[in-house]
Each structure stands twice: as structure tokens, then as C-alpha cells.
PDB file of C-alpha atoms in Angstrom:
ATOM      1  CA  UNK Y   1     -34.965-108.111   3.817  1.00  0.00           C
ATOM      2  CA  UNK Y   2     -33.750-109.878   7.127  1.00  0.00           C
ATOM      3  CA  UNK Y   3     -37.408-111.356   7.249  1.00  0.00           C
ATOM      4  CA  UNK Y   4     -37.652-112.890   3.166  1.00  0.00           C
ATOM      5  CA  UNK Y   5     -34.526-114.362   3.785  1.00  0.00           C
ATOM      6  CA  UNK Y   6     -35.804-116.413   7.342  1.00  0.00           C
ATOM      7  CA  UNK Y   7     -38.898-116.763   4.907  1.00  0.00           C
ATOM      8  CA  UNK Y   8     -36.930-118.029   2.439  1.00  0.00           C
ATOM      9  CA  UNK Y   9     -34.757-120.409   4.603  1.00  0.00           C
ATOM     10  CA  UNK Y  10     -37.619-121.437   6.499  1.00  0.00           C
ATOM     11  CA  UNK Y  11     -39.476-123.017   3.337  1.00  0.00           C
ATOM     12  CA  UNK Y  12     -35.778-124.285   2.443  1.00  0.00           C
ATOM     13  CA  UNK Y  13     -35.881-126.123   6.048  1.00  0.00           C
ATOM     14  CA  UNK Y  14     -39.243-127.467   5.595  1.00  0.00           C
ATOM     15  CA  UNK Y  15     -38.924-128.829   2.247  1.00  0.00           C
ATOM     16  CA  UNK Y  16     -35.646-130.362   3.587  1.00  0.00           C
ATOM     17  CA  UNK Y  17     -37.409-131.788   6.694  1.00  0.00           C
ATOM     18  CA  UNK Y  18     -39.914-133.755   4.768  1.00  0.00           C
ATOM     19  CA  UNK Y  19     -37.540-135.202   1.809  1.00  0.00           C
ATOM     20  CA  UNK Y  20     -35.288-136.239   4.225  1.00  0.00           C
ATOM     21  CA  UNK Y  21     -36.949-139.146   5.819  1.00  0.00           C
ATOM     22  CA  UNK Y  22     -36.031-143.098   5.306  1.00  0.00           C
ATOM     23  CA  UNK Y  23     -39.007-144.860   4.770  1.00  0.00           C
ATOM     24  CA  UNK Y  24     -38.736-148.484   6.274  1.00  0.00           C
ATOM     25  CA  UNK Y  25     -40.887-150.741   4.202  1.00  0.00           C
ATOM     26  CA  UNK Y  26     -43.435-151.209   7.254  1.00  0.00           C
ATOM     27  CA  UNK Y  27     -44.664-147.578   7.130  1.00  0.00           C
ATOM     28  CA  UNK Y  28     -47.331-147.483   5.295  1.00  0.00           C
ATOM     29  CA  UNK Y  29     -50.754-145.221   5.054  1.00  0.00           C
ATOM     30  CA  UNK Y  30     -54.091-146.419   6.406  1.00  0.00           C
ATOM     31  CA  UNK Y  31     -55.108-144.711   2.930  1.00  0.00           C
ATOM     32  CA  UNK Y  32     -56.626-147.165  -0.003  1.00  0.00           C
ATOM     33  CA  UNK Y  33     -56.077-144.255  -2.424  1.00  0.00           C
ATOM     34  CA  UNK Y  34     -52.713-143.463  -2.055  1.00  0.00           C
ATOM     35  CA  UNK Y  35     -50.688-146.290  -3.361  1.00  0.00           C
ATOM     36  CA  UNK Y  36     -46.769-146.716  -2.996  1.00  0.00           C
ATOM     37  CA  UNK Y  37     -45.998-145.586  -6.035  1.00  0.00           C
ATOM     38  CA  UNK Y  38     -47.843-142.268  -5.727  1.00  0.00           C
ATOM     39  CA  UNK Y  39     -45.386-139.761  -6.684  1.00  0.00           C
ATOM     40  CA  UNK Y  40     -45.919-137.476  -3.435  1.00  0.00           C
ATOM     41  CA  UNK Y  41     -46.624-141.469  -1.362  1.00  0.00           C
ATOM     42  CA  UNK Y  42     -43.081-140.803   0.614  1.00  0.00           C
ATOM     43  CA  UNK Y  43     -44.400-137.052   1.643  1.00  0.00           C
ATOM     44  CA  UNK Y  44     -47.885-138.268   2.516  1.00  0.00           C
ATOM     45  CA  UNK Y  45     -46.417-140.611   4.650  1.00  0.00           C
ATOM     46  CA  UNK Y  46     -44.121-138.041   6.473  1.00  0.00           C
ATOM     47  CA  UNK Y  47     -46.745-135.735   7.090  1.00  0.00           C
ATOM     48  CA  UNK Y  48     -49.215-137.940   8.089  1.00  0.00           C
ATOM     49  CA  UNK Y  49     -46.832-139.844  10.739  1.00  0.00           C
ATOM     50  CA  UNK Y  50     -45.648-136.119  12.308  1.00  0.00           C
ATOM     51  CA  UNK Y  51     -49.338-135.509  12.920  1.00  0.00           C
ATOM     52  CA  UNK Y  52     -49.289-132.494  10.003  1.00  0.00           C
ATOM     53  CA  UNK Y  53     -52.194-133.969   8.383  1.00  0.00           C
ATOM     54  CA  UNK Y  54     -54.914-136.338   8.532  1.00  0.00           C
ATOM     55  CA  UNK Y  55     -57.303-138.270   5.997  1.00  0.00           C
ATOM     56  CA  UNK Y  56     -60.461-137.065   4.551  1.00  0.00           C
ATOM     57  CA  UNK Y  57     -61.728-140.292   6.051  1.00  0.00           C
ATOM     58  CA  UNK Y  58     -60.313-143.251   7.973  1.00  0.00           C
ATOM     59  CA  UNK Y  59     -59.392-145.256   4.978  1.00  0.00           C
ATOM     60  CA  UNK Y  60     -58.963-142.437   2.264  1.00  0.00           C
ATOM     61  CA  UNK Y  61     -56.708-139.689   1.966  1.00  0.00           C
ATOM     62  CA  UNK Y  62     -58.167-138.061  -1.507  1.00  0.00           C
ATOM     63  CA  UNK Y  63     -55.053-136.417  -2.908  1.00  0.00           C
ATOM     64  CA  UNK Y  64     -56.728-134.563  -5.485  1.00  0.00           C
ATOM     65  CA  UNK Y  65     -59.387-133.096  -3.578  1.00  0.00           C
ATOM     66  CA  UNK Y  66     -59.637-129.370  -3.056  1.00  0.00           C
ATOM     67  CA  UNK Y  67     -58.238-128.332   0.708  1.00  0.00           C
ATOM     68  CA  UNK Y  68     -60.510-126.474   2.391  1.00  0.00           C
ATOM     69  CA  UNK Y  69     -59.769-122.769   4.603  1.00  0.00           C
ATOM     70  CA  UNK Y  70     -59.979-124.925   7.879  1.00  0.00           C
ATOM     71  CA  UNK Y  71     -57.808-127.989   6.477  1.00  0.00           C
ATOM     72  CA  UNK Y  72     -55.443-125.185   5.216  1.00  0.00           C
ATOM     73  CA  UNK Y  73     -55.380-123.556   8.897  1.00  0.00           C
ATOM     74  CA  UNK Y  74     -54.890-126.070  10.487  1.00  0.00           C
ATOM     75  CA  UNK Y  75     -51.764-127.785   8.890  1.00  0.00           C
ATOM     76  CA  UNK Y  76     -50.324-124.100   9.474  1.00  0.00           C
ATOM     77  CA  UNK Y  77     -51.472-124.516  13.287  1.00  0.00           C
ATOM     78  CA  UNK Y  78     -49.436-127.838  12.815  1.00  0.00           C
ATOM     79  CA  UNK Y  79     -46.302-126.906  11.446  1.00  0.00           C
ATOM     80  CA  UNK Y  80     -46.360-123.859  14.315  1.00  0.00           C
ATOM     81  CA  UNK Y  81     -46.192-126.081  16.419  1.00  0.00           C
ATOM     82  CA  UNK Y  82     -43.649-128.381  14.811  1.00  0.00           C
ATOM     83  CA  UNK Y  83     -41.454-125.366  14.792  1.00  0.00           C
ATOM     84  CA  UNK Y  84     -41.905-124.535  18.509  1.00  0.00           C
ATOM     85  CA  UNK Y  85     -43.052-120.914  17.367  1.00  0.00           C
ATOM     86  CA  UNK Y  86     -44.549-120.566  20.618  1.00  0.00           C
ATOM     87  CA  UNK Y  87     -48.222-122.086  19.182  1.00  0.00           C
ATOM     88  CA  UNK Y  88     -50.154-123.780  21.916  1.00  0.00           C
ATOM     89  CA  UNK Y  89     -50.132-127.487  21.283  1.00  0.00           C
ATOM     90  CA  UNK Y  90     -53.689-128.874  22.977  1.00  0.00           C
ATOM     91  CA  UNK Y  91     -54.894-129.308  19.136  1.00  0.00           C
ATOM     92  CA  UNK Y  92     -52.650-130.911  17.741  1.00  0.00           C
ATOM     93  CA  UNK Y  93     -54.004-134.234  17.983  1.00  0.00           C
ATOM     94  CA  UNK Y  94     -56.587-133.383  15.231  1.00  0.00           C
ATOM     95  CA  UNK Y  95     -59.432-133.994  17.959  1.00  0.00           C
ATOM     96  CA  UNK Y  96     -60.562-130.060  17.233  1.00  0.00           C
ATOM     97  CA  UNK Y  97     -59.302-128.861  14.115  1.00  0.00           C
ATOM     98  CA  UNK Y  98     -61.402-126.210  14.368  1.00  0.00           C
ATOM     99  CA  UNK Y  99     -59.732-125.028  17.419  1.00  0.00           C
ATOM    100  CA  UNK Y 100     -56.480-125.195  15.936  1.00  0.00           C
ATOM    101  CA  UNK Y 101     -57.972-123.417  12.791  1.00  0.00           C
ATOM    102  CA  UNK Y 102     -59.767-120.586  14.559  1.00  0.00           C
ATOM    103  CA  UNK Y 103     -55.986-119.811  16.303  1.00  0.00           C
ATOM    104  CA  UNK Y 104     -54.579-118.973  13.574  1.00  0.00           C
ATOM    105  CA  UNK Y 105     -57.870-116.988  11.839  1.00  0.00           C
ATOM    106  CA  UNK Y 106     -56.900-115.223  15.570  1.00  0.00           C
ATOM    107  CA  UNK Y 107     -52.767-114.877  15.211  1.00  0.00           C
ATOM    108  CA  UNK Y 108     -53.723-113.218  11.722  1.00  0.00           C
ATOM    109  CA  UNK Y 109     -56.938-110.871  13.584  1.00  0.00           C
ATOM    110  CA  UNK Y 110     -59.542-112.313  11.442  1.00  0.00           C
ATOM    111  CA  UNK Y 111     -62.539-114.102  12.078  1.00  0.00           C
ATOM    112  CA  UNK Y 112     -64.274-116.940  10.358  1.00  0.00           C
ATOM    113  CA  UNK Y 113     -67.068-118.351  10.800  1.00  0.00           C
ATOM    114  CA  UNK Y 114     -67.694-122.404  10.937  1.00  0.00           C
ATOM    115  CA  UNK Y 115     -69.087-121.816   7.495  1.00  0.00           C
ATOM    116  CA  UNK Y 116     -66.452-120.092   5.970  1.00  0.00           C
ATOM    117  CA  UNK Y 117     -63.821-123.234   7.376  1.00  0.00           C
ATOM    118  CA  UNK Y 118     -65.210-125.653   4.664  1.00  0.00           C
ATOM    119  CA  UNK Y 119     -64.998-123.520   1.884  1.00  0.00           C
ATOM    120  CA  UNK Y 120     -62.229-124.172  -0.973  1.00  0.00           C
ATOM    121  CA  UNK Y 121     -58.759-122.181   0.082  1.00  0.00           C
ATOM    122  CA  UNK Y 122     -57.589-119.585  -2.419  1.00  0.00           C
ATOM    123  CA  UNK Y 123     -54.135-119.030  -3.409  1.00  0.00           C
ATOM    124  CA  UNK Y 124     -54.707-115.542  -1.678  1.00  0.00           C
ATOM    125  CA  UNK Y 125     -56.198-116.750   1.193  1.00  0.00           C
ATOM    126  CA  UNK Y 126     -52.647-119.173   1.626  1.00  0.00           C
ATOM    127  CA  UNK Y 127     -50.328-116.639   0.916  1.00  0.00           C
ATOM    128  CA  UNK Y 128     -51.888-114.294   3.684  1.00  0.00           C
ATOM    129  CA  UNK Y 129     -52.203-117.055   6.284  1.00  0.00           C
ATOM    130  CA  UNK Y 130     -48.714-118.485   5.443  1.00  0.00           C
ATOM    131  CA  UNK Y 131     -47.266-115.291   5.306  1.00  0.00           C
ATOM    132  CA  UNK Y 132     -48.842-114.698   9.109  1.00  0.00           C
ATOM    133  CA  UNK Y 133     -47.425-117.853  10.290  1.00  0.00           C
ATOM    134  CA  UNK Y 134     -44.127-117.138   8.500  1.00  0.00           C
ATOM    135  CA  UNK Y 135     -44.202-113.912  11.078  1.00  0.00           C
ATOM    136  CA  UNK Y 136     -45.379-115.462  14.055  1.00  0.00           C
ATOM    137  CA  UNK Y 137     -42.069-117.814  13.844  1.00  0.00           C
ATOM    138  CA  UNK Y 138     -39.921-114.956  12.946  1.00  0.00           C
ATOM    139  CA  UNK Y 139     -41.269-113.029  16.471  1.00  0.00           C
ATOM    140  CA  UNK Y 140     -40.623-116.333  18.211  1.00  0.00           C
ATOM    141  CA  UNK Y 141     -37.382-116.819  17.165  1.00  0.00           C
ATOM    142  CA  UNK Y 142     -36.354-113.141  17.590  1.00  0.00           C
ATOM    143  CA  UNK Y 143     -35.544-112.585  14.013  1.00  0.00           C
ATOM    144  CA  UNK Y 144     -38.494-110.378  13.108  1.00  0.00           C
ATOM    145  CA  UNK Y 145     -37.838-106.928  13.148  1.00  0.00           C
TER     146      UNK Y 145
END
């Protein structure tokens, strides 16, 4: 119980953390497909200036692409580390997102190949991963049983 209810207030936090931002009219994304009037533009923007994620490309974002297992990873790996759970942080410049990926195939004990990293997540495959991360900030905090 102890641990759906840090769950629970942890996703509260989150979503708190990135609609909470004032967005001066100078921050903008390097993205030609995400306009200003995007209705997820403001949490784009948030993400992508707190290093959380990064562009398919240099000048596109593609919002309604499919995210792959590696993508997926490594915004997890991100976040981690956003919450000081303890992740190391040498990847989270988005140089090696494979690095940062293949931690947290290894916080969970399973292994992926390269392969496997640009296939399309699955809604299981995010629950399992998020619910790992979800532990591995409970244990850092001290609120995991």
C-alpha cells in the first residue's frame, strides 16, 4: 500500500513539475513541427529544456510518431536522474542513449539487444519499466519496503 501511494504521489509530483513552468515568450523549440499552439507545445518545451527528451532530428520533434523501447528507456533513465534516485548521470546529455537505455533494461534484470531498442514500446513493456523505475526511487528514498 505504502508503495502505490509514493507511486501515486510520485506521478502527482511529476505531472505537477511539468505544468508548472512560466514560459517566457523567448523559449521556443528548435522543432518546425511543433508549433505554439500545439496543445502539449508548453510540455514539449519543458521537457525538452530539462534534458528529458530530445528530437527525432535536429529540426523536428514528430509528436505523433511511435516511441520506440530505447526512446522509452531512456526518458525513464532521465527522469531517474531528475529525481536524484541514485541513477548515474554520465548519460544524460543524450550523447549515448543507449547507455542510458541499457541501465535501466539492467535496474529491471533484462537484457535487450540493440535491435530490440528501436522497436515500437508496448503499453506492457511501459508499465513494467515504469513500474521498475517507480521502485528504484522508492529504495532510494527509503520508502520501499
Amino acid at each position: 500500500m505504502k508503495r502505490k501511494v509514493l507511486a501515486l504521489l510520485l506521478t502527482a509530483a511529476l505531472g505537477c513539475a511539468l505544468a508548472s513552468p512560466a514560459f517566457a515568450a523567448e523559449n521556443q523549440l528548435p522543432f518546425t513541427d511543433v508549433s505554439t499552439d500545439y496543445w502539449a507545445y508548453s510540455m514539449i518545451l519543458y521537457s525538452y529544456q530539462n534534458n528529458l527528451v530530445k528530437g527525432k532530428t535536429a529540426a523536428e520533434f514528430q509528436p505523433e510518431s511511435p516511441m520506440t523501447v530505447g526512446q522509452y528507456l531512456t526518458v525513464l533513465y532521465r527522469i531517474g536522474v531528475e529525481l536524484k534516485a541514485g541513477y548515474p548521470d554520465k548519460a544524460t546529455t543524450g550523447s549515448n542513449w543507449l547507455e542510458a537505455a541499457n541501465y535501466m533494461c539492467t535496474q529491471s534484470g533484462t537484457v535487450l539487444t540493440e535491435a530490440e531498442m528501436y522497436l515500437p514500446v508496448t503499453r506492457e513493456e511501459m508499465a513494467y519499466f515504469g513500474a521498475n523505475m517507480v521502485a528504484s526511487v522508492c529504495q532510494e528514498s527509503g520508502t520501499a519496503p
